[in-house]
mmCIF file of C-alpha atoms and ligand atoms in Angstrom:
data_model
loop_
_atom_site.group_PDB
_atom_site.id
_atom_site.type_symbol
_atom_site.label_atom_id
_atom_site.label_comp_id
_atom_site.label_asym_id
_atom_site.label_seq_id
_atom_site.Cartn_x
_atom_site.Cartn_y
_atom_site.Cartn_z
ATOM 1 C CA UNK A 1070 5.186 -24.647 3.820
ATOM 2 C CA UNK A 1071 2.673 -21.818 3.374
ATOM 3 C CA UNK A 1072 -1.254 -22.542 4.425
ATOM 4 C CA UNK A 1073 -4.492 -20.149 3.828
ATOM 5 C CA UNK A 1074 -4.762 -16.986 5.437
ATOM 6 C CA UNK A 1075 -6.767 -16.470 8.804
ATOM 7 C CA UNK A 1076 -7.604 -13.077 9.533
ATOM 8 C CA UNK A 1077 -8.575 -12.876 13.526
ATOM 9 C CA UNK A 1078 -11.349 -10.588 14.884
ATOM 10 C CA UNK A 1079 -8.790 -8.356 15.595
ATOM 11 C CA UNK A 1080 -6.522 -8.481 12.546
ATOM 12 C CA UNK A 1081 -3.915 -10.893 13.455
ATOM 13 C CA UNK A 1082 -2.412 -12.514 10.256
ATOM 14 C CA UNK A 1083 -2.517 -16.242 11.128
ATOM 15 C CA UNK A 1084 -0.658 -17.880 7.728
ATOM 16 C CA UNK A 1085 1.548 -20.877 8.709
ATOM 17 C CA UNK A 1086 5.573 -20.525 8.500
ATOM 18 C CA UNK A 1087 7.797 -23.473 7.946
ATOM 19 C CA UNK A 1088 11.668 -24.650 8.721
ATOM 20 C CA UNK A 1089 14.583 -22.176 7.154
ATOM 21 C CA UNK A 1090 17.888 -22.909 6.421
ATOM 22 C CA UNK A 1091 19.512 -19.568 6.401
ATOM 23 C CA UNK A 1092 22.926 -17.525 6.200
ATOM 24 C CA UNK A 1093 23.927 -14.813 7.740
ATOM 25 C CA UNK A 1094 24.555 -12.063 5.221
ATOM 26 C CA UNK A 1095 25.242 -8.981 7.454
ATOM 27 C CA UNK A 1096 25.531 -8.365 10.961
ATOM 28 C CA UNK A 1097 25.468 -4.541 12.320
ATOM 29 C CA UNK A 1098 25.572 -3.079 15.972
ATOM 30 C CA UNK A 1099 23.186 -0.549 15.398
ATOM 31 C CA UNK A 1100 23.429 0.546 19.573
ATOM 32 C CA UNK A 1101 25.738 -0.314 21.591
ATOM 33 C CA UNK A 1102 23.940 -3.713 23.728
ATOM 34 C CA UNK A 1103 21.835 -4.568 19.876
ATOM 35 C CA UNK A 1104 23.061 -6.520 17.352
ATOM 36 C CA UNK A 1105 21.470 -6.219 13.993
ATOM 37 C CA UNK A 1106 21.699 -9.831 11.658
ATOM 38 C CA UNK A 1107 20.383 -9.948 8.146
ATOM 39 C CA UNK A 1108 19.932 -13.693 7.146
ATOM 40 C CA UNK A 1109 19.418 -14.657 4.045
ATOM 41 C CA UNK A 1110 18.381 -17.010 1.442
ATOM 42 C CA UNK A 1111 16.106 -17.309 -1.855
ATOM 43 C CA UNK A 1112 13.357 -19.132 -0.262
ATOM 44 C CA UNK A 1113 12.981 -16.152 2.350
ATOM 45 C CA UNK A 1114 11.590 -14.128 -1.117
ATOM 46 C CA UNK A 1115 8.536 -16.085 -0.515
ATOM 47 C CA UNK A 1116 8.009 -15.700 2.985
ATOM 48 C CA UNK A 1117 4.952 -15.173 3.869
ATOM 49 C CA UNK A 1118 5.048 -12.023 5.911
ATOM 50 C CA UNK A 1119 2.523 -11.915 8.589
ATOM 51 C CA UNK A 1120 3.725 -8.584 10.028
ATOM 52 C CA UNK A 1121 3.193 -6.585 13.498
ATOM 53 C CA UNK A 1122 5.527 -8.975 16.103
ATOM 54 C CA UNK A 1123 5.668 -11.673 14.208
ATOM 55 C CA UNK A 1124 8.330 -13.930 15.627
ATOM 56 C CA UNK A 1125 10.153 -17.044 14.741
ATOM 57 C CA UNK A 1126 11.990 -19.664 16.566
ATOM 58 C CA UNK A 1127 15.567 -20.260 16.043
ATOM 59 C CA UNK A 1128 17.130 -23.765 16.767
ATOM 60 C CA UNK A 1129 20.397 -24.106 18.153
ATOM 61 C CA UNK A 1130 21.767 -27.675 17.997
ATOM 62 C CA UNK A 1131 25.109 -28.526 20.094
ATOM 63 C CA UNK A 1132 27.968 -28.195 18.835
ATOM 64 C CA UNK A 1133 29.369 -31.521 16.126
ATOM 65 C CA UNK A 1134 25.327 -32.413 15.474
ATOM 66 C CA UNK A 1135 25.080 -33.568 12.235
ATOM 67 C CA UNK A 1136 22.371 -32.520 10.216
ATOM 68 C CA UNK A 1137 20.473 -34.203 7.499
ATOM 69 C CA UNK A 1138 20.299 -32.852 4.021
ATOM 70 C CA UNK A 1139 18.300 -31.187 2.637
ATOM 71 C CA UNK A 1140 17.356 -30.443 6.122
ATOM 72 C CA UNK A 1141 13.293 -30.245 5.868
ATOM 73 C CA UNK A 1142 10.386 -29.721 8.382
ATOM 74 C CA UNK A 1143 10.112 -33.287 7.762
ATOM 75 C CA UNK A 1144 13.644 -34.285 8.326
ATOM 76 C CA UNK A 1145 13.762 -31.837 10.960
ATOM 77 C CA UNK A 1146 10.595 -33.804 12.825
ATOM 78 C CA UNK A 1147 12.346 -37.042 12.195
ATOM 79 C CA UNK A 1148 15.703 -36.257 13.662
ATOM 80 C CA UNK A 1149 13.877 -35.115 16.997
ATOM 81 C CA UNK A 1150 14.755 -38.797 18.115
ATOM 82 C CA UNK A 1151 18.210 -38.146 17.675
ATOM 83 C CA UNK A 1152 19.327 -34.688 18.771
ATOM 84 C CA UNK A 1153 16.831 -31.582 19.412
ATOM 85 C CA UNK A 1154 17.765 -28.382 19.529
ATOM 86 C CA UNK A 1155 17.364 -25.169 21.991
ATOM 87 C CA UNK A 1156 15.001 -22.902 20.743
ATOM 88 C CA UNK A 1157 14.900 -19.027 21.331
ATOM 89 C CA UNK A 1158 12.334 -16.388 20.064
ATOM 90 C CA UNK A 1159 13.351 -13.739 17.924
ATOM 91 C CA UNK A 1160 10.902 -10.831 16.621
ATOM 92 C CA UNK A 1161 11.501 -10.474 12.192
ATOM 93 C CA UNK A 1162 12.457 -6.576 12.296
ATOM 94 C CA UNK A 1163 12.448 -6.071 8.513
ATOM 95 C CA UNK A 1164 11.483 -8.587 5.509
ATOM 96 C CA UNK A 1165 13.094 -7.300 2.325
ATOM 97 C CA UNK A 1166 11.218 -9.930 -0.091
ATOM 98 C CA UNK A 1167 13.186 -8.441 -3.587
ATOM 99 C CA UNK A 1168 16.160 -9.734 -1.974
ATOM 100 C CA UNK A 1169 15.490 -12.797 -0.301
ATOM 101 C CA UNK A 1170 16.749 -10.952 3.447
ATOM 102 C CA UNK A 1171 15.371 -10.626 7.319
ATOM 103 C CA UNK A 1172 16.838 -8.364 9.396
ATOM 104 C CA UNK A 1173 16.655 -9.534 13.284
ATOM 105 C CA UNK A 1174 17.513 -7.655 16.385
ATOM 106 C CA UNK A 1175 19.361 -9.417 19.188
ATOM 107 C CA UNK A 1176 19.645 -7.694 22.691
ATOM 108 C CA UNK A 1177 23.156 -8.713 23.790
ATOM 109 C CA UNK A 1178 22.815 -9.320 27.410
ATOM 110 C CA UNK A 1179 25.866 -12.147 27.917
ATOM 111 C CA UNK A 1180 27.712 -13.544 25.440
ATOM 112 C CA UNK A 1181 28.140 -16.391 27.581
ATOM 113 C CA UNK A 1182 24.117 -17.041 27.263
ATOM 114 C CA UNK A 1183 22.941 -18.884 23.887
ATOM 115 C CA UNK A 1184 21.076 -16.793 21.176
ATOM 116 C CA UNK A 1185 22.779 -13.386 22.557
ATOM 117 C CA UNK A 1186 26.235 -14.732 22.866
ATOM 118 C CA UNK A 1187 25.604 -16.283 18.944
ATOM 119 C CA UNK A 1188 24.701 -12.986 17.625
ATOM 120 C CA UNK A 1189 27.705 -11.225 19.139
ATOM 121 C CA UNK A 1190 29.778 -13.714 17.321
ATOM 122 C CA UNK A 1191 27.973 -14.223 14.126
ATOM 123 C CA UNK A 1192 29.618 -13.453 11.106
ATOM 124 C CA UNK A 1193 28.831 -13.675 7.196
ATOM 125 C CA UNK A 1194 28.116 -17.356 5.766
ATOM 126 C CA UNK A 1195 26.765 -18.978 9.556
ATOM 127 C CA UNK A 1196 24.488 -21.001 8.976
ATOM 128 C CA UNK A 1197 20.976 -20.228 10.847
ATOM 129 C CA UNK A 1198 18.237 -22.450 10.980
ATOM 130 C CA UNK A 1199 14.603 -21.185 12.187
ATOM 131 C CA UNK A 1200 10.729 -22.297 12.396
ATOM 132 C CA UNK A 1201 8.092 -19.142 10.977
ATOM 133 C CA UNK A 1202 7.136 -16.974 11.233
ATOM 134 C CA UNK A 1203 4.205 -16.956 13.664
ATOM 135 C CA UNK A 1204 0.888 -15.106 13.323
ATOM 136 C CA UNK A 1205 1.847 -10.980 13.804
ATOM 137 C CA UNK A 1206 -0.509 -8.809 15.758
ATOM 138 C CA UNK A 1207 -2.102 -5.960 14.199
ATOM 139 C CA UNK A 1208 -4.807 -3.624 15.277
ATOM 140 C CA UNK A 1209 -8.588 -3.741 14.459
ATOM 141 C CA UNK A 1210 -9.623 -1.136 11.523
ATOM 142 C CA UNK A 1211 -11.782 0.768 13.930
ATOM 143 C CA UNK A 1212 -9.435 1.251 16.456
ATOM 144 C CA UNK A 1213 -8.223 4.650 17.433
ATOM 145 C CA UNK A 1214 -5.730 4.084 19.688
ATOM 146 C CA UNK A 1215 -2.869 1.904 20.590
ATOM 147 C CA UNK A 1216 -0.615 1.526 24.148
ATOM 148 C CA UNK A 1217 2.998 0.211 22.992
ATOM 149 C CA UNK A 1218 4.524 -0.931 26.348
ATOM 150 C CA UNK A 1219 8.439 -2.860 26.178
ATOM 151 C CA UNK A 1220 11.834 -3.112 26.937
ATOM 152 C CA UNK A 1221 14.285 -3.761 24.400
ATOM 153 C CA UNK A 1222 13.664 -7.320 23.338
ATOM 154 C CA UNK A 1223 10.123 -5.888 22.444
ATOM 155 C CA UNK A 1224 11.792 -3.012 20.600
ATOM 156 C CA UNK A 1225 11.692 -4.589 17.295
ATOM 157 C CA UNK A 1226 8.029 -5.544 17.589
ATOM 158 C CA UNK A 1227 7.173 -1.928 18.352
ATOM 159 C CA UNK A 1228 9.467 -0.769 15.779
ATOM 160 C CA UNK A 1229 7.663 -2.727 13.331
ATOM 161 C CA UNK A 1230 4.144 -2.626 14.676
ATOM 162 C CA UNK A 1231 4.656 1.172 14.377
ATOM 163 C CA UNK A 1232 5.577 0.740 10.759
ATOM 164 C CA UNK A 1233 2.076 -0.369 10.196
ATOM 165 C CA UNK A 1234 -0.276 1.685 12.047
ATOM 166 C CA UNK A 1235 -2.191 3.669 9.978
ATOM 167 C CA UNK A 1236 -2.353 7.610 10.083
ATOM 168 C CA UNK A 1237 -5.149 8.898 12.294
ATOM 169 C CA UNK A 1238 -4.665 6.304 15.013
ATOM 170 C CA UNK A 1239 -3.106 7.891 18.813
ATOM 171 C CA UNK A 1240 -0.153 5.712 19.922
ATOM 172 C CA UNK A 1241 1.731 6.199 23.545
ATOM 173 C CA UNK A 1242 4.827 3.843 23.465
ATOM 174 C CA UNK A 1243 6.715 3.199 26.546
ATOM 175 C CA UNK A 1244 9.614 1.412 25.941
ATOM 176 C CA UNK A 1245 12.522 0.832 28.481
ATOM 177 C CA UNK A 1246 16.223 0.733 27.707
ATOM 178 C CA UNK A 1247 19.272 1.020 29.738
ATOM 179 C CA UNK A 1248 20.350 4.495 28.431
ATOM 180 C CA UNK A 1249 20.120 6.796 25.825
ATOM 181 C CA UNK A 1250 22.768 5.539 23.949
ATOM 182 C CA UNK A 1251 19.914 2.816 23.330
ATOM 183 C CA UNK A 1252 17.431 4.511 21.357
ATOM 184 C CA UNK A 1253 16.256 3.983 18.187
ATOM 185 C CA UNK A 1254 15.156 6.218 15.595
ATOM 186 C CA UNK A 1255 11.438 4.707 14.963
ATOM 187 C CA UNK A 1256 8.980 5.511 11.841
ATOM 188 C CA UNK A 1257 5.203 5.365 11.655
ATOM 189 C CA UNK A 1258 2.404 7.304 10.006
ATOM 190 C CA UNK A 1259 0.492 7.527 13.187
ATOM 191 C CA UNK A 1260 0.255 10.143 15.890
ATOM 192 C CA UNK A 1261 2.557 8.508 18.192
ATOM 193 C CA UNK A 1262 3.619 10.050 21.615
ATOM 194 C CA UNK A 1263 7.265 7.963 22.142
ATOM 195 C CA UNK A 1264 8.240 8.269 25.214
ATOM 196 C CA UNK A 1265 12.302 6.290 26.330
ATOM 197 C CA UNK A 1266 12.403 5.190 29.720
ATOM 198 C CA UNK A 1267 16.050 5.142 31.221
ATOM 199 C CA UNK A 1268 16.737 2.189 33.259
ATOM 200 C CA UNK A 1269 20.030 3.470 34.418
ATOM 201 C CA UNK A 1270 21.059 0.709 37.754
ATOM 202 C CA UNK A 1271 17.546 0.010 38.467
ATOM 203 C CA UNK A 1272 16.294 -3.982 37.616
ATOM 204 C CA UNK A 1273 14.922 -3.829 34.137
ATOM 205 C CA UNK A 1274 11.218 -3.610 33.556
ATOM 206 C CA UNK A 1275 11.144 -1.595 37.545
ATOM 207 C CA UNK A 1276 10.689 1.936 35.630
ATOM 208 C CA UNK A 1277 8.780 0.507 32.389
ATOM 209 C CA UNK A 1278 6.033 -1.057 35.417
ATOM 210 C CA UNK A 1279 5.920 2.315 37.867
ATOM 211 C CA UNK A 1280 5.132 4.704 34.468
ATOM 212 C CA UNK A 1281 2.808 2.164 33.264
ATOM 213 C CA UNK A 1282 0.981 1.896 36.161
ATOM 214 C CA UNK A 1283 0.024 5.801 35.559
ATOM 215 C CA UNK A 1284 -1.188 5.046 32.172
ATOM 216 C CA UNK A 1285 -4.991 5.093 31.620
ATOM 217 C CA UNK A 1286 -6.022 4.337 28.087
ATOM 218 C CA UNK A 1287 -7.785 6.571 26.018
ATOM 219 C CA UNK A 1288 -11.821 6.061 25.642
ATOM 220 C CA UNK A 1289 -13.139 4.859 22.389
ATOM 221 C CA UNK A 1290 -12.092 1.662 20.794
ATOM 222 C CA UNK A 1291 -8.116 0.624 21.348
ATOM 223 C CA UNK A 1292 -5.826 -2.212 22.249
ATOM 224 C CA UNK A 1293 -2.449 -2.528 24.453
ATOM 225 C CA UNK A 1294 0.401 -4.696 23.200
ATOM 226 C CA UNK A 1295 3.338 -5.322 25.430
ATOM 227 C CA UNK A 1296 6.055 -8.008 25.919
ATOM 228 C CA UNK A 1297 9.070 -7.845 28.676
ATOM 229 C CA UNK A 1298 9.913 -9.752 31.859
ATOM 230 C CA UNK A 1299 7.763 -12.207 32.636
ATOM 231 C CA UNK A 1300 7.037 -10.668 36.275
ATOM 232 C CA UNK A 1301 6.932 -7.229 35.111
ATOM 233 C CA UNK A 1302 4.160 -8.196 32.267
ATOM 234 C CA UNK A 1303 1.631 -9.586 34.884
ATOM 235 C CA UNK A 1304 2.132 -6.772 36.903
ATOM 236 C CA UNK A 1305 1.358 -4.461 33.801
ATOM 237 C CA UNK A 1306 -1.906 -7.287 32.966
ATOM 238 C CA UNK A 1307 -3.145 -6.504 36.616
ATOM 239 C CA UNK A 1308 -2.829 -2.691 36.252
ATOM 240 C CA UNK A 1309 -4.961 -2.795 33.505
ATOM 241 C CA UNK A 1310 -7.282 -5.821 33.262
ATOM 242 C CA UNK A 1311 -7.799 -6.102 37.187
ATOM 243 C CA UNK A 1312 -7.199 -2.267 38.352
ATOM 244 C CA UNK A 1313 -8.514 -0.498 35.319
ATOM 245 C CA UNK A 1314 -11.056 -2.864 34.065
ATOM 246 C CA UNK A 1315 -9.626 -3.113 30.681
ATOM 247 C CA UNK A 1316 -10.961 -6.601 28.878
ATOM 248 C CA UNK A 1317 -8.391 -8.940 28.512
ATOM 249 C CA UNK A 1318 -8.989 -9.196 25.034
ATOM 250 C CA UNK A 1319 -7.736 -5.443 24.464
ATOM 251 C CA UNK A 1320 -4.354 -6.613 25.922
ATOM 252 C CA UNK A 1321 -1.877 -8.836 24.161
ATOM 253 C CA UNK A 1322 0.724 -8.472 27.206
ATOM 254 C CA UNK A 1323 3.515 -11.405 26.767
ATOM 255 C CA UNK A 1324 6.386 -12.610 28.621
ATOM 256 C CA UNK A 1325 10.078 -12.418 25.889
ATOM 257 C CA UNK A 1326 12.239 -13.271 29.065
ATOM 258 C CA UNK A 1327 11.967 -14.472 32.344
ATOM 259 C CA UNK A 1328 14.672 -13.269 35.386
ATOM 260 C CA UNK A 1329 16.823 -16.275 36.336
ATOM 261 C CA UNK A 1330 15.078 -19.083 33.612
ATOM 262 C CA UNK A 1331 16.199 -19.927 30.487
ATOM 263 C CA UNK A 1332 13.995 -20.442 27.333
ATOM 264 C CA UNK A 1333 14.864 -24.048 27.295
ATOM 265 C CA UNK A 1334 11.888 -24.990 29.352
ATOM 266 C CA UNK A 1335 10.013 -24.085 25.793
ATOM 267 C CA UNK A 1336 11.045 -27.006 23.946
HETATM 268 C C1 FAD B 1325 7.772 -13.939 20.987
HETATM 269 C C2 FAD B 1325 9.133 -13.427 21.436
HETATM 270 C C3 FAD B 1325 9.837 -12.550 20.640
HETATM 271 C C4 FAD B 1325 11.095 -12.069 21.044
HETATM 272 N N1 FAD B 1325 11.784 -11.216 20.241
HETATM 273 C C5 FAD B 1325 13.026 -10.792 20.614
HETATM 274 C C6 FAD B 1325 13.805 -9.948 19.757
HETATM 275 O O1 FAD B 1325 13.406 -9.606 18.630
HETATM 276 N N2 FAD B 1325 15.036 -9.546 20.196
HETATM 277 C C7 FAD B 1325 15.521 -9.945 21.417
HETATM 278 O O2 FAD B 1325 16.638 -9.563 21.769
HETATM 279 N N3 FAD B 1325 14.811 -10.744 22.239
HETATM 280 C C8 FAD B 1325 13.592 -11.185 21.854
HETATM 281 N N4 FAD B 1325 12.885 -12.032 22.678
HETATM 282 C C9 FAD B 1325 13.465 -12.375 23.971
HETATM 283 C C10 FAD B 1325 14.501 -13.499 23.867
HETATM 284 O O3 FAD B 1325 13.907 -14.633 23.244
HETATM 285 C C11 FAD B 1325 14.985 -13.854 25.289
HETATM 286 O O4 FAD B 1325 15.658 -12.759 25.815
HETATM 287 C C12 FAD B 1325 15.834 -15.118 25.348
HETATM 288 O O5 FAD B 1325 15.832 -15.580 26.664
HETATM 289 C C13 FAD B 1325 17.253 -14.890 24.879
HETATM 290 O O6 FAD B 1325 17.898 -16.149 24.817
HETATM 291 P P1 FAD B 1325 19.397 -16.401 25.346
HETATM 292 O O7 FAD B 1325 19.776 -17.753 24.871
HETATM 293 O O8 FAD B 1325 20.259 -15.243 24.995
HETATM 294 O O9 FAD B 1325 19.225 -16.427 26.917
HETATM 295 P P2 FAD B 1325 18.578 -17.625 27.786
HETATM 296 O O10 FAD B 1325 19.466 -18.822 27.705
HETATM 297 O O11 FAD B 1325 17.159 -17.812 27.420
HETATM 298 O O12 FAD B 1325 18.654 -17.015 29.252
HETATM 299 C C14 FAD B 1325 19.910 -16.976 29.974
HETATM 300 C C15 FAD B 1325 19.809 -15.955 31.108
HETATM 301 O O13 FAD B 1325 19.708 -14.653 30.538
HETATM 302 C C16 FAD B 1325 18.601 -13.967 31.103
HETATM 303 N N5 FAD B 1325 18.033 -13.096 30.036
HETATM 304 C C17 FAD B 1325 17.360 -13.481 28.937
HETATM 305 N N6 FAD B 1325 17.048 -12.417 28.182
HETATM 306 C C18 FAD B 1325 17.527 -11.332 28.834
HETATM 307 C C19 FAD B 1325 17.517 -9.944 28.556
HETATM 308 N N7 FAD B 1325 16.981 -9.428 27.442
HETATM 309 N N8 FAD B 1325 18.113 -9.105 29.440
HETATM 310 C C20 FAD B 1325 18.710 -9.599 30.563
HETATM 311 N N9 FAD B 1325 18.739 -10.912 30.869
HETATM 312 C C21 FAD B 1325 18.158 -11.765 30.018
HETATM 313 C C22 FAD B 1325 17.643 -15.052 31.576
HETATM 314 O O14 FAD B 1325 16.858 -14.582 32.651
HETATM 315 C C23 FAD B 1325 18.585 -16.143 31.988
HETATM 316 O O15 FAD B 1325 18.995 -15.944 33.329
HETATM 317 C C24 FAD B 1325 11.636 -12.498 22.289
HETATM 318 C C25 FAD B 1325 10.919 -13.408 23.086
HETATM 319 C C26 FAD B 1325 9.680 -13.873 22.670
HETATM 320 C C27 FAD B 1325 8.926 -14.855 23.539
#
């Protein structure tokens, strides 16, 4: 399920992903509200990685759904008539191709809600089935600056887009999380300015919007990349875009969750 390789004015890797059929091999609470699962499985040696926040889509079928076998894209498309699943967006953190593993990180914000209240249960040998992954963002070659702007379900985008920028580029990261016990320890060759934003009680994406809104981007050539609530990331667009005059296509600003909505809506 691989196709060519597209390469976007601005860098984005653009090679198709296909159906999974997965396992969960490890699962790790690396902070206290983020669940670390590494899935596994031979064919994920030849995923093709597209990097930056490249994201899949897992499906969750109810409960006694009987899957065909081998359980193909195909067979997957065909059984749409008879039972189709809920999907959810998840970000790949790490792809370990020498052993056939993806790590994912899964905000646990109710484990009575779908994907979060499956990765707070999930243990060694569940079965996980997922589409990707998509196309990844990446920076242009000329640029010399990035803006990394999130709250924690874009954490392991900017954890791995940071992994990839090159040395020489300037990168301010906001990213929003509920307290320090939150953080992550994040790696990158480039001369990134991290700065945590502690939500404490306030609504999430309130604190991430007000220190964004004092942000002006650096001159010279540069893009902004964010992803949180779906009201706070238009406010963030018309900061920039509309207030600032940034072009549009400098931001890639995307809605991971929306206050009060589900995902289902997606399918
Ligand atoms: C491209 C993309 C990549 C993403 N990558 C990641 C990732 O790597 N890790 C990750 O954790 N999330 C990621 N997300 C966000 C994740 O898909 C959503 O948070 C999703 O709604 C979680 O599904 P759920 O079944 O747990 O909750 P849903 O059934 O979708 O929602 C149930 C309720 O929970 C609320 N809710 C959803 N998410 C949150 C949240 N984070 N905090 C508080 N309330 C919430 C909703 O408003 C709703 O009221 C990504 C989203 C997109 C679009």
């Amino acid at each position: 399920m691989s196709g060519a390789t597209v390469r976007s004015r601005h860098g984005e890797s653009r090679r198709a992903g296909g159906l999974r059929v997965t396992r969960v091999r490890y699962t790790e609470r690396i902070t206290p509200h983020m669940a670390r699962i590494t899935f596994a499985d031979d064919e994920l040696a030849r995923l093709h990685s597209n990097g930056g926040d490249q994201h899949v889509a897992l499906y969750f079928y109810e409960p006694g759904v009987e899957l065909p076998r081998p359980f193909t894209t195909e067979a997957a498309r065909a059984f749409l008539s008879v039972a189709r699943p809920r999907l959810r967006r998840y970000t790949i953190r790490h792809h370990r191709p020498e052993l056939g593993e993806v790590d994912m990180d899964f905000v646990l914000h109710g484990a009575d809600q779908l994907a979060s209240g499956w990765a707070e249960r999930a243990a060694p040998g569940d079965e996980a089935i997922w589409f990707g992954p998509s196309p990844g963002w990446s920076l242009a070659p000329e640029a010399e600056w990035a803006v990394l702007l999130g709250d924690e379900t874009a954490l392991p985008a900017i954890g791995a887009i940071l992994e990839q920028l090159p040395p020489g580029v300037g990168v301010t990261a906001l990213i929003e999380v509920a307290d320090r016990a939150e953080e992550q320890r994040l790696t990158t060759l480039a001369d990134a300015r991290i700065e945590w934003l502690h939500r404490g009680r306030r609504p999430a994406g309130e604190l991430l919007l007000e220190r964004a809104s004092r942000l002006t981007p650096p001159p010279g050539p540069g893009r902004i990349w964010g992803a949180a609530e779906r009201d706070v990331v238009r406010a963030i667009r018309r900061h920039f875009v509309e207030g600032l005059g940034v072009a549009r296509s400098d931001t890639h600003l995307t809605p991971y969750w929306t206050r009060g909505e589900t995902q289902d809506s997606e399918v």
